[in-house]
Amino acid sequence: MSDGNWIQNIVIVGGGSAGWMTAAALARGLDRRYRIQVVESQDIGVVGVGEATIPPIRLFNAMLGLDEAEFMRETQATYKLGIQFRDWGRLGQSYFHPFGVYGLNAELGHFFQYWLKLDHEGGALDLADYSLCAQAAKAGRFDRQSDDPRDPMSTFGFAYHFDTILYGQYLRRFAQTLGVARTEGEVVQVDQHPETGFVTALRLKSGQVVEGDLFIDCSGFRGLLIEQTLKAGYEDWSDLLPMDRAAAAPCALRGPLSPYTTSTAREAGWQWRIPLQHRVGNGYVYSSRFISDEAAVATLTANLESEPLAEPRLLRFNTGRRRKMWDKNVVAIGLSSGFMEPLESTSIHLIQASINKLLQHFPDRSFSPANRDVYNRRIQVDMETIRDFLVLHYKATVRDDAALWSYVRQMPIPDSLAERIELFRERGQLVIHPDEMFTPTSWLAVLLGQGVHPRSYSPLVADQDSRAIAEGFRNMKALVARRVEAMPGHADYLKRHGMWAAEAAMA
Ligand SMILES: Cc1cc2nc3c(=O)[nH]c(=O)nc-3n(C[C@H](O)[C@H](O)[C@H](O)COP(=O)(O)OP(=O)(O)OC[C@H]3O[C@@H](n4cnc5c(N)ncnc54)[C@H](O)[C@@H]3O)c2cc1C
């Protein structure tokens, strides 16, 4: 193939988290032969929410080569060890979805089946007692994960909470040092090839014309190229996930800095609490079918730990996915490719997963349809897995105190999820697909937490000596407690390791 067939100009439309994550990663992952340009409009602005992540974000930051302490100071970040769910399965009950794995140095499958056997024999053990993340979260502590599989701290795991606006700005500065060009301006017209329909250029309000070979649509919910121009279509999932709005407002932190997200179920949705260094992010994600905007805002503000620091912002969204994330020479990444509510902090992860797959399927100017189709199928699977995992949180509730909860408890669910629930119910079998972003720990935490209890356990552990297993569990629980006791407090850890922004500013 001649050099003439290589892509040369990559144009990214949009400078939110998706745009700058994509720009930084492509600049790092591709060589300098490619010209990468981001077009963004300060007038339109960014969605400005999206503060909780899941552990693979660390791979993304490592791939870019970011310094963790600098990243944390620049984005006012804190650590996240999992999510505390309150009132989800039933009112008054709570459970913790931890990162890392349950058990110490144990294969989760094995560990869980032993746990199940003891549980069936009346052991009544709390699974959270065997998770370093769950216990550290409860104690408000944090410590470094170990790479040594013999060290119990290898079963630890973590992600971050960060200020999403600051994260975008930080990545923008970083990408610019790698040679990414930035153009300020609003795209008002999109030129297409008259025969192929491929996008050839963007026309800005200023009159400037930006030409490219590959266009990445990071324009947010509007999907400027993928939908408004190419009409890729949208598959609506709001029957399964009826939340379609959020009211968000920050407030000041009261009390210690907790290393986890909290999700509290409410009458018509749920409320997030995300502690950062300089403030707490809060939002009520709700379904407009079950509550008015005014009532949702009132619920949010009545449930803040301190006065709101800004007027609550209302956000509207439509749950689902673009029928084609990649069409012609346009790849949609971020909110332009689809959106599911932020219950398990998966949107930023989907951006990362899309970038990884784009690098794996990076096109030349022939834009092979087969290559594009495989990319689309892979992202579709990622999105459907997230959808099923989110739906589980609603479907497995026993709440019947409000119309929303009665609806979701009774709604039909995809076969793919029904099969997972049934296999788990039979004898605790966890079905995890290759390439899946959720770990067995995640499925287990939510299935059990929401009250799905296996009727039996694996025959492989049936003949094992229960007394010896119980002894092992006692030792493990004590070891987890001792290890957590030795950890520093969350804020102390950040300060000790040069990650606390306010102290860096004073130094
Ligand atoms: C309520 C809510 C809570 C969320 N919480 C989380 C969370 O906890 N964790 C998580 O992972 N994700 C979360 N998300 C999702 C997360 O916010 C997004 O995935 C992420 O911010 C990426 O957004 P984006 O860059 O795709 O879009 P945006 O931030 O909307 O950026 C779009 C960009 O396109 C530009 N643009 C648009 N039109 C034009 C034009 N005509 N010309 C030029 N530029 C244009 C805009 O100026 C902007 O720069 C949440 C989303 C919502 C709605």
XYZ file of C-alpha atoms and ligand atoms in Angstrom:
560
model
C 0.000 0.000 0.000
C 1.318 3.443 -0.815
C 1.802 6.151 1.803
C -1.033 7.994 0.099
C -3.479 5.636 1.712
C -2.509 6.411 5.310
C -4.665 8.733 7.340
C -2.900 12.023 7.947
C -5.356 14.470 9.467
C -7.387 13.445 12.490
C -10.001 15.963 13.570
C -11.682 15.610 16.961
C -14.852 17.631 17.429
C -15.386 18.469 21.101
C -13.189 19.304 24.052
C -14.956 17.538 26.924
C -13.451 14.548 28.722
C -14.033 12.411 25.621
C -12.307 14.836 23.240
C -9.222 15.398 25.350
C -8.893 11.776 26.467
C -9.020 10.758 22.802
C -6.586 13.456 21.720
C -4.080 12.607 24.456
C -4.285 8.866 23.848
C -3.970 9.126 20.062
C -1.065 11.527 20.393
C 0.613 9.040 22.727
C -0.364 5.906 20.777
C 0.286 7.105 17.205
C 3.462 8.597 15.800
C 3.961 12.234 14.879
C 3.143 11.606 11.218
C -0.502 12.080 12.208
C -1.781 15.604 12.622
C -4.295 15.682 15.458
C -6.557 18.647 15.936
C -9.311 19.325 18.490
C -12.097 21.764 17.640
C -14.014 22.960 20.679
C -16.386 25.750 21.513
C -16.158 27.579 24.838
C -19.586 29.047 24.081
C -21.205 25.622 23.986
C -19.194 24.295 26.926
C -18.958 20.764 28.299
C -21.463 18.614 30.166
C -19.371 19.207 33.317
C -20.392 16.150 35.336
C -18.756 12.728 35.521
C -16.534 12.492 38.532
C -16.373 8.821 39.493
C -14.364 6.166 37.671
C -13.596 2.441 37.820
C -10.154 0.824 38.242
C -9.154 0.487 34.549
C -8.772 4.311 34.447
C -5.387 3.651 36.044
C -4.284 1.764 32.921
C -5.363 4.727 30.818
C -3.404 7.219 32.927
C -0.407 4.854 32.934
C -0.594 4.488 29.154
C -0.381 8.274 28.884
C 2.505 8.288 31.364
C 0.795 10.675 33.819
C 2.384 11.182 37.211
C -0.232 10.067 39.748
C 0.519 12.710 42.401
C 0.436 15.506 39.834
C -2.776 14.157 38.296
C -4.423 14.040 41.734
C -3.382 17.555 42.694
C -4.401 18.990 39.323
C -7.856 17.398 39.373
C -8.560 17.613 43.160
C -8.869 13.841 43.072
C -9.564 11.341 45.823
C -9.414 7.557 45.888
C -12.449 5.382 45.300
C -12.589 1.851 46.752
C -16.102 1.079 45.565
C -19.705 2.203 45.925
C -21.933 2.096 48.956
C -25.523 1.359 47.929
C -28.189 2.482 50.390
C -31.860 1.506 50.274
C -31.492 -0.292 46.932
C -32.461 -3.881 47.695
C -34.893 -2.809 50.419
C -35.418 0.343 52.485
C -33.028 0.616 55.422
C -30.570 -1.932 54.020
C -27.179 -1.119 52.508
C -24.350 -3.002 50.853
C -20.926 -2.214 49.448
C -19.713 -2.939 45.936
C -15.936 -3.089 46.438
C -13.095 -3.030 43.921
C -10.350 -5.628 44.213
C -11.386 -9.192 45.048
C -13.028 -10.964 47.951
C -10.762 -13.279 49.915
C -7.004 -13.047 50.307
C -4.843 -14.735 47.698
C -7.786 -16.940 46.810
C -9.366 -17.604 43.473
C -12.706 -15.828 43.769
C -14.685 -18.795 42.407
C -13.264 -21.107 45.025
C -13.489 -18.603 47.839
C -17.090 -17.768 47.103
C -18.179 -21.395 46.875
C -16.626 -22.077 50.295
C -18.423 -19.015 51.631
C -21.665 -20.266 50.140
C -21.282 -23.698 51.688
C -20.729 -22.165 55.157
C -23.608 -19.786 54.579
C -25.936 -22.673 53.737
C -24.821 -24.471 56.854
C -25.900 -21.484 58.938
C -22.551 -19.691 59.135
C -24.122 -16.271 58.382
C -20.835 -14.712 57.323
C -20.712 -11.165 55.948
C -18.884 -11.268 52.621
C -17.654 -7.690 53.144
C -15.491 -8.899 56.062
C -13.248 -10.608 53.508
C -12.710 -7.606 51.241
C -9.836 -5.255 52.009
C -11.540 -2.549 49.939
C -14.880 -2.838 51.732
C -13.239 -2.729 55.164
C -10.813 0.075 54.271
C -13.745 2.094 52.897
C -15.711 1.568 56.099
C -12.725 2.719 58.149
C -11.986 5.687 55.821
C -8.494 4.389 55.085
C -6.320 3.841 52.046
C -3.026 2.221 51.145
C -1.119 1.213 48.067
C -2.053 -1.978 46.193
C 0.726 -4.572 45.905
C 1.881 -6.236 42.672
C 3.133 -9.279 44.613
C 0.467 -12.019 44.441
C 1.685 -13.406 47.803
C 0.867 -10.103 49.520
C -2.783 -9.729 50.707
C -2.653 -6.137 49.392
C -2.608 -7.593 45.869
C -6.349 -8.204 46.382
C -6.892 -4.466 46.885
C -8.129 -2.292 44.004
C -8.973 1.359 43.497
C -10.102 4.049 41.087
C -10.494 7.826 41.428
C -13.012 10.553 41.950
C -11.957 13.753 40.195
C -13.231 17.129 39.060
C -14.158 16.385 35.473
C -13.616 19.948 34.224
C -10.142 19.998 35.742
C -9.421 16.559 34.269
C -10.338 17.814 30.774
C -8.140 20.904 31.203
C -5.249 18.829 32.540
C -5.445 16.441 29.576
C -5.725 19.377 27.205
C -2.422 20.821 28.464
C -0.879 17.356 28.328
C -2.092 16.651 24.774
C -0.854 20.036 23.583
C 2.644 19.193 24.817
C 2.435 16.093 22.610
C 1.686 18.256 19.588
C -2.124 18.229 19.477
C -3.473 21.447 17.936
C -6.515 23.182 19.402
C -8.976 25.295 17.423
C -11.528 27.382 19.250
C -14.782 27.800 17.369
C -18.265 26.533 16.747
C -18.853 24.113 13.907
C -21.808 25.457 11.915
C -21.618 23.311 8.793
C -20.307 19.889 7.885
C -19.157 19.206 4.305
C -19.610 15.716 2.867
C -18.305 14.037 -0.254
C -21.163 14.181 -2.780
C -20.938 10.479 -3.665
C -19.655 8.651 -0.599
C -21.151 10.887 2.069
C -17.804 10.860 3.891
C -17.165 13.975 5.951
C -14.543 16.115 4.236
C -14.457 19.355 6.257
C -15.970 21.350 9.108
C -16.897 24.980 8.669
C -16.646 27.162 11.755
C -18.641 30.279 12.618
C -15.447 32.318 12.051
C -15.361 31.115 8.426
C -12.387 28.826 9.081
C -12.485 25.461 7.283
C -11.002 22.401 8.999
C -10.302 19.476 6.681
C -9.583 15.927 7.770
C -9.393 12.250 6.816
C -10.731 10.754 10.050
C -13.260 12.627 12.191
C -13.889 11.721 15.801
C -17.201 12.944 17.105
C -16.804 13.924 20.760
C -19.489 16.602 20.551
C -21.554 15.224 23.433
C -25.233 14.311 23.446
C -25.929 16.216 20.199
C -23.777 13.825 18.107
C -22.964 16.584 15.631
C -21.359 14.309 13.041
C -22.601 10.811 13.859
C -26.269 11.754 14.195
C -26.962 15.256 12.951
C -24.876 14.658 9.810
C -24.756 10.893 9.201
C -28.047 9.911 10.888
C -26.599 6.752 12.432
C -29.764 6.137 14.463
C -30.324 5.493 18.158
C -31.434 2.377 20.025
C -33.482 3.534 22.989
C -33.098 1.608 26.263
C -35.283 3.798 28.449
C -37.792 0.983 29.065
C -35.033 -0.867 30.898
C -33.343 2.138 32.441
C -36.051 4.775 32.871
C -33.842 7.472 34.426
C -33.678 10.394 31.998
C -32.689 13.434 34.075
C -30.319 14.542 36.768
C -30.150 17.529 39.088
C -26.588 18.182 40.238
C -25.167 20.504 42.891
C -21.859 20.620 44.762
C -21.578 21.293 48.489
C -18.819 21.595 51.087
C -17.478 18.459 52.742
C -18.632 17.829 56.295
C -16.728 15.181 58.189
C -13.929 12.867 57.086
C -12.984 12.299 53.439
C -14.570 8.957 52.570
C -12.794 6.882 49.901
C -15.943 5.719 48.140
C -18.995 6.871 46.199
C -22.396 6.684 47.849
C -25.565 5.897 45.915
C -28.789 6.304 47.867
C -32.011 5.085 46.288
C -34.826 7.632 46.439
C -38.480 7.679 45.491
C -37.946 8.198 41.749
C -34.266 7.421 41.269
C -31.083 7.692 43.291
C -28.664 10.279 44.615
C -24.888 10.238 44.221
C -22.347 11.604 46.649
C -18.775 11.926 45.389
C -16.207 13.402 47.784
C -13.388 15.403 46.187
C -10.608 17.355 47.886
C -12.280 20.753 47.464
C -15.985 19.845 47.490
C -18.563 17.072 47.362
C -20.333 16.366 44.076
C -24.015 15.452 44.439
C -26.746 14.623 42.010
C -30.224 13.147 41.933
C -30.651 10.905 38.881
C -34.358 10.433 38.315
C -37.065 9.430 35.900
C -39.275 12.275 34.707
C -42.090 9.709 34.428
C -42.154 9.443 38.213
C -41.230 12.877 39.613
C -41.275 16.526 38.517
C -38.065 18.541 38.108
C -39.077 20.835 41.004
C -39.641 17.923 43.359
C -36.359 16.297 42.277
C -34.390 19.493 42.972
C -36.111 19.848 46.344
C -35.221 16.240 47.213
C -31.609 16.805 46.218
C -31.144 19.979 48.217
C -32.931 18.526 51.252
C -30.430 15.677 51.270
C -27.120 17.547 51.086
C -24.686 17.521 53.994
C -24.196 21.312 53.706
C -25.482 24.334 51.774
C -25.177 23.935 47.992
C -22.215 25.867 46.580
C -24.077 26.571 43.323
C -27.587 26.531 41.906
C -28.622 22.955 41.023
C -28.093 22.191 37.323
C -30.606 20.131 35.371
C -29.364 17.629 32.809
C -31.504 15.634 30.396
C -30.469 12.456 28.656
C -31.838 9.628 26.609
C -30.579 6.189 27.606
C -29.384 4.019 24.772
C -26.720 3.623 22.155
C -25.995 4.860 18.686
C -26.873 2.116 16.159
C -23.455 2.679 14.588
C -20.684 4.161 16.688
C -18.460 4.201 13.598
C -19.999 5.187 10.276
C -18.045 6.109 7.122
C -15.028 8.126 8.348
C -16.650 9.237 11.630
C -16.142 7.491 14.974
C -18.310 8.646 17.886
C -16.661 8.526 21.310
C -18.175 9.695 24.592
C -21.748 10.908 25.018
C -22.161 11.130 21.224
C -21.945 7.297 21.069
C -24.663 6.693 23.655
C -25.276 7.068 27.350
C -26.407 5.092 30.331
C -26.964 6.661 33.689
C -23.877 7.007 35.924
C -24.868 4.352 38.496
C -21.643 2.353 38.090
C -19.436 5.158 36.725
C -19.057 3.555 33.322
C -19.092 6.439 30.827
C -15.503 7.507 31.210
C -14.582 3.846 31.042
C -16.488 3.488 27.771
C -14.475 6.401 26.379
C -11.298 4.575 27.348
C -12.563 1.274 25.894
C -13.535 3.004 22.648
C -10.109 4.632 22.325
C -8.356 1.286 22.933
C -10.472 -0.405 20.308
C -10.024 2.451 17.855
C -6.253 2.037 18.197
C -6.637 -1.716 17.621
C -8.823 -1.121 14.553
C -7.098 2.022 13.363
C -8.155 2.549 9.723
C -6.407 3.668 6.591
C -8.173 5.773 3.987
C -9.945 2.775 2.499
C -12.010 2.590 5.741
C -12.565 -1.159 5.456
C -16.227 -1.949 6.203
C -15.228 -5.263 7.846
C -12.884 -3.474 10.246
C -15.564 -0.899 11.068
C -18.202 -3.589 11.641
C -16.033 -5.499 14.102
C -15.352 -2.274 15.992
C -19.069 -1.512 16.170
C -19.903 -5.022 17.372
C -17.265 -4.881 20.092
C -18.484 -1.541 21.443
C -22.069 -2.786 21.244
C -21.135 -5.762 23.456
C -19.448 -3.414 25.960
C -22.555 -1.260 26.092
C -24.954 -4.179 26.427
C -22.911 -5.623 29.280
C -23.047 -2.306 31.100
C -26.775 -2.068 30.431
C -27.386 -5.538 31.899
C -25.289 -4.804 34.968
C -27.163 -1.558 35.612
C -30.555 -3.176 35.044
C -29.679 -5.818 37.664
C -29.605 -3.087 40.349
C -33.221 -2.206 39.591
C -34.673 -5.566 38.698
C -33.402 -7.291 41.838
C -35.030 -4.874 44.266
C -37.873 -5.947 46.539
C -38.989 -2.353 47.082
C -42.646 -1.649 46.375
C -43.019 1.643 48.231
C -43.001 3.858 45.116
C -44.206 3.595 41.518
C -40.694 3.586 40.041
C -39.569 0.639 42.155
C -42.704 -1.347 41.402
C -42.155 -0.725 37.693
C -38.507 -1.810 37.600
C -39.137 -4.855 39.806
C -41.685 -6.151 37.333
C -40.235 -5.024 33.993
C -39.123 -7.668 31.455
C -35.335 -7.874 31.194
C -32.951 -8.982 28.400
C -32.400 -12.766 28.133
C -28.677 -12.191 28.598
C -29.305 -10.842 32.117
C -32.075 -13.293 32.975
C -29.656 -16.157 32.250
C -26.947 -14.690 34.485
C -29.396 -14.234 37.359
C -30.762 -17.756 36.975
C -27.318 -19.395 36.912
C -26.363 -17.470 40.027
C -29.598 -18.367 41.758
C -29.097 -22.071 41.059
C -25.746 -22.472 42.778
C -23.795 -19.246 42.748
C -22.346 -19.567 39.264
C -20.923 -16.313 37.890
C -20.856 -15.965 34.113
C -18.212 -13.485 33.014
C -17.607 -12.956 29.301
C -14.109 -12.556 27.861
C -13.156 -8.880 27.545
C -15.857 -7.931 30.080
C -15.238 -4.780 32.114
C -17.036 -5.949 35.263
C -15.180 -8.417 37.423
C -16.734 -11.406 39.201
C -16.410 -9.336 42.412
C -18.703 -6.683 40.931
C -21.403 -9.116 39.844
C -21.198 -10.983 43.135
C -21.401 -7.826 45.254
C -24.482 -6.552 43.454
C -26.269 -9.906 43.091
C -25.915 -10.733 46.784
C -26.292 -7.119 47.875
C -29.596 -6.839 46.052
C -30.812 -10.025 47.668
C -30.322 -12.677 44.945
C -29.368 -15.731 47.013
C -28.161 -19.004 45.487
C -30.326 -22.021 46.335
C -27.276 -24.282 46.546
C -23.519 -24.399 45.975
C -21.050 -26.146 43.715
C -20.720 -29.929 44.088
C -16.949 -29.379 43.953
C -16.942 -28.079 47.552
C -19.664 -30.360 48.925
C -17.300 -32.860 50.559
C -14.850 -30.329 51.955
C -14.464 -30.156 55.735
C -16.655 -27.288 56.938
C -14.792 -26.840 60.220
C -11.471 -26.349 58.417
C -13.089 -23.899 55.999
C -14.660 -21.949 58.878
C -11.277 -21.758 60.598
C -9.742 -20.401 57.381
C -12.468 -17.750 57.167
C -11.907 -16.684 60.796
C -8.198 -16.231 60.124
C -8.866 -14.351 56.921
C -11.304 -11.953 58.602
C -8.779 -11.227 61.344
C -6.025 -10.658 58.804
C -8.187 -8.229 56.795
C -9.025 -6.316 59.986
C -5.341 -6.134 61.022
C -4.220 -5.005 57.583
C -6.870 -2.254 57.473
C -5.974 -1.127 60.990
C -2.426 -0.508 59.783
C -3.516 1.690 56.842
C -3.305 5.488 57.002
C -6.461 7.587 56.816
C -7.530 8.565 53.298
C -6.762 12.309 53.595
C -3.510 11.551 55.456
C -2.406 9.298 52.648
C -3.051 12.007 50.036
C -1.180 14.605 52.088
C 1.739 12.302 52.845
C 2.234 11.499 49.172
C 2.095 15.036 47.796
C -1.389 14.582 46.293
C -3.244 17.254 48.273
C -3.837 20.289 46.061
C -4.301 22.910 48.804
C -1.001 21.999 50.480
C 0.834 22.097 47.154
C -0.587 25.594 46.536
C 0.672 26.807 49.943
C 4.150 25.275 49.551
C -25.749 13.360 35.212
C -24.494 12.740 34.698
C -23.576 12.188 35.588
C -22.422 11.563 35.115
N -21.551 10.972 35.990
C -20.525 10.239 35.524
C -19.634 9.544 36.392
O -19.732 9.625 37.621
N -18.664 8.802 35.835
C -18.497 8.697 34.485
O -17.624 7.948 34.034
N -19.268 9.415 33.646
C -20.277 10.155 34.125
N -21.060 10.859 33.250
C -20.716 10.898 31.830
C -19.572 11.893 31.601
O -19.936 13.172 32.047
C -19.212 11.941 30.131
O -19.029 10.644 29.646
C -17.930 12.691 29.899
O -17.927 13.918 30.546
C -17.683 12.893 28.425
O -18.510 13.863 27.886
P -18.241 14.277 26.370
O -16.850 14.765 26.258
O -18.650 13.150 25.496
O -19.283 15.442 26.106
P -19.283 16.999 26.588
O -18.644 17.193 27.894
O -20.682 17.461 26.417
O -18.363 17.718 25.524
C -18.831 18.041 24.235
C -17.850 18.963 23.554
O -18.261 19.185 22.227
C -18.181 20.555 21.946
N -19.140 20.884 20.880
C -20.419 20.504 20.767
N -20.974 21.015 19.664
C -20.015 21.733 19.045
C -19.954 22.522 17.862
N -21.025 22.688 17.073
N -18.789 23.128 17.546
C -17.700 22.977 18.332
N -17.693 22.251 19.462
C -18.842 21.650 19.813
C -18.490 21.237 23.270
O -18.031 22.550 23.298
C -17.713 20.332 24.215
O -16.356 20.723 24.249
C -22.190 11.530 33.717
C -23.085 12.123 32.827
C -24.233 12.718 33.299
C -25.188 13.353 32.331
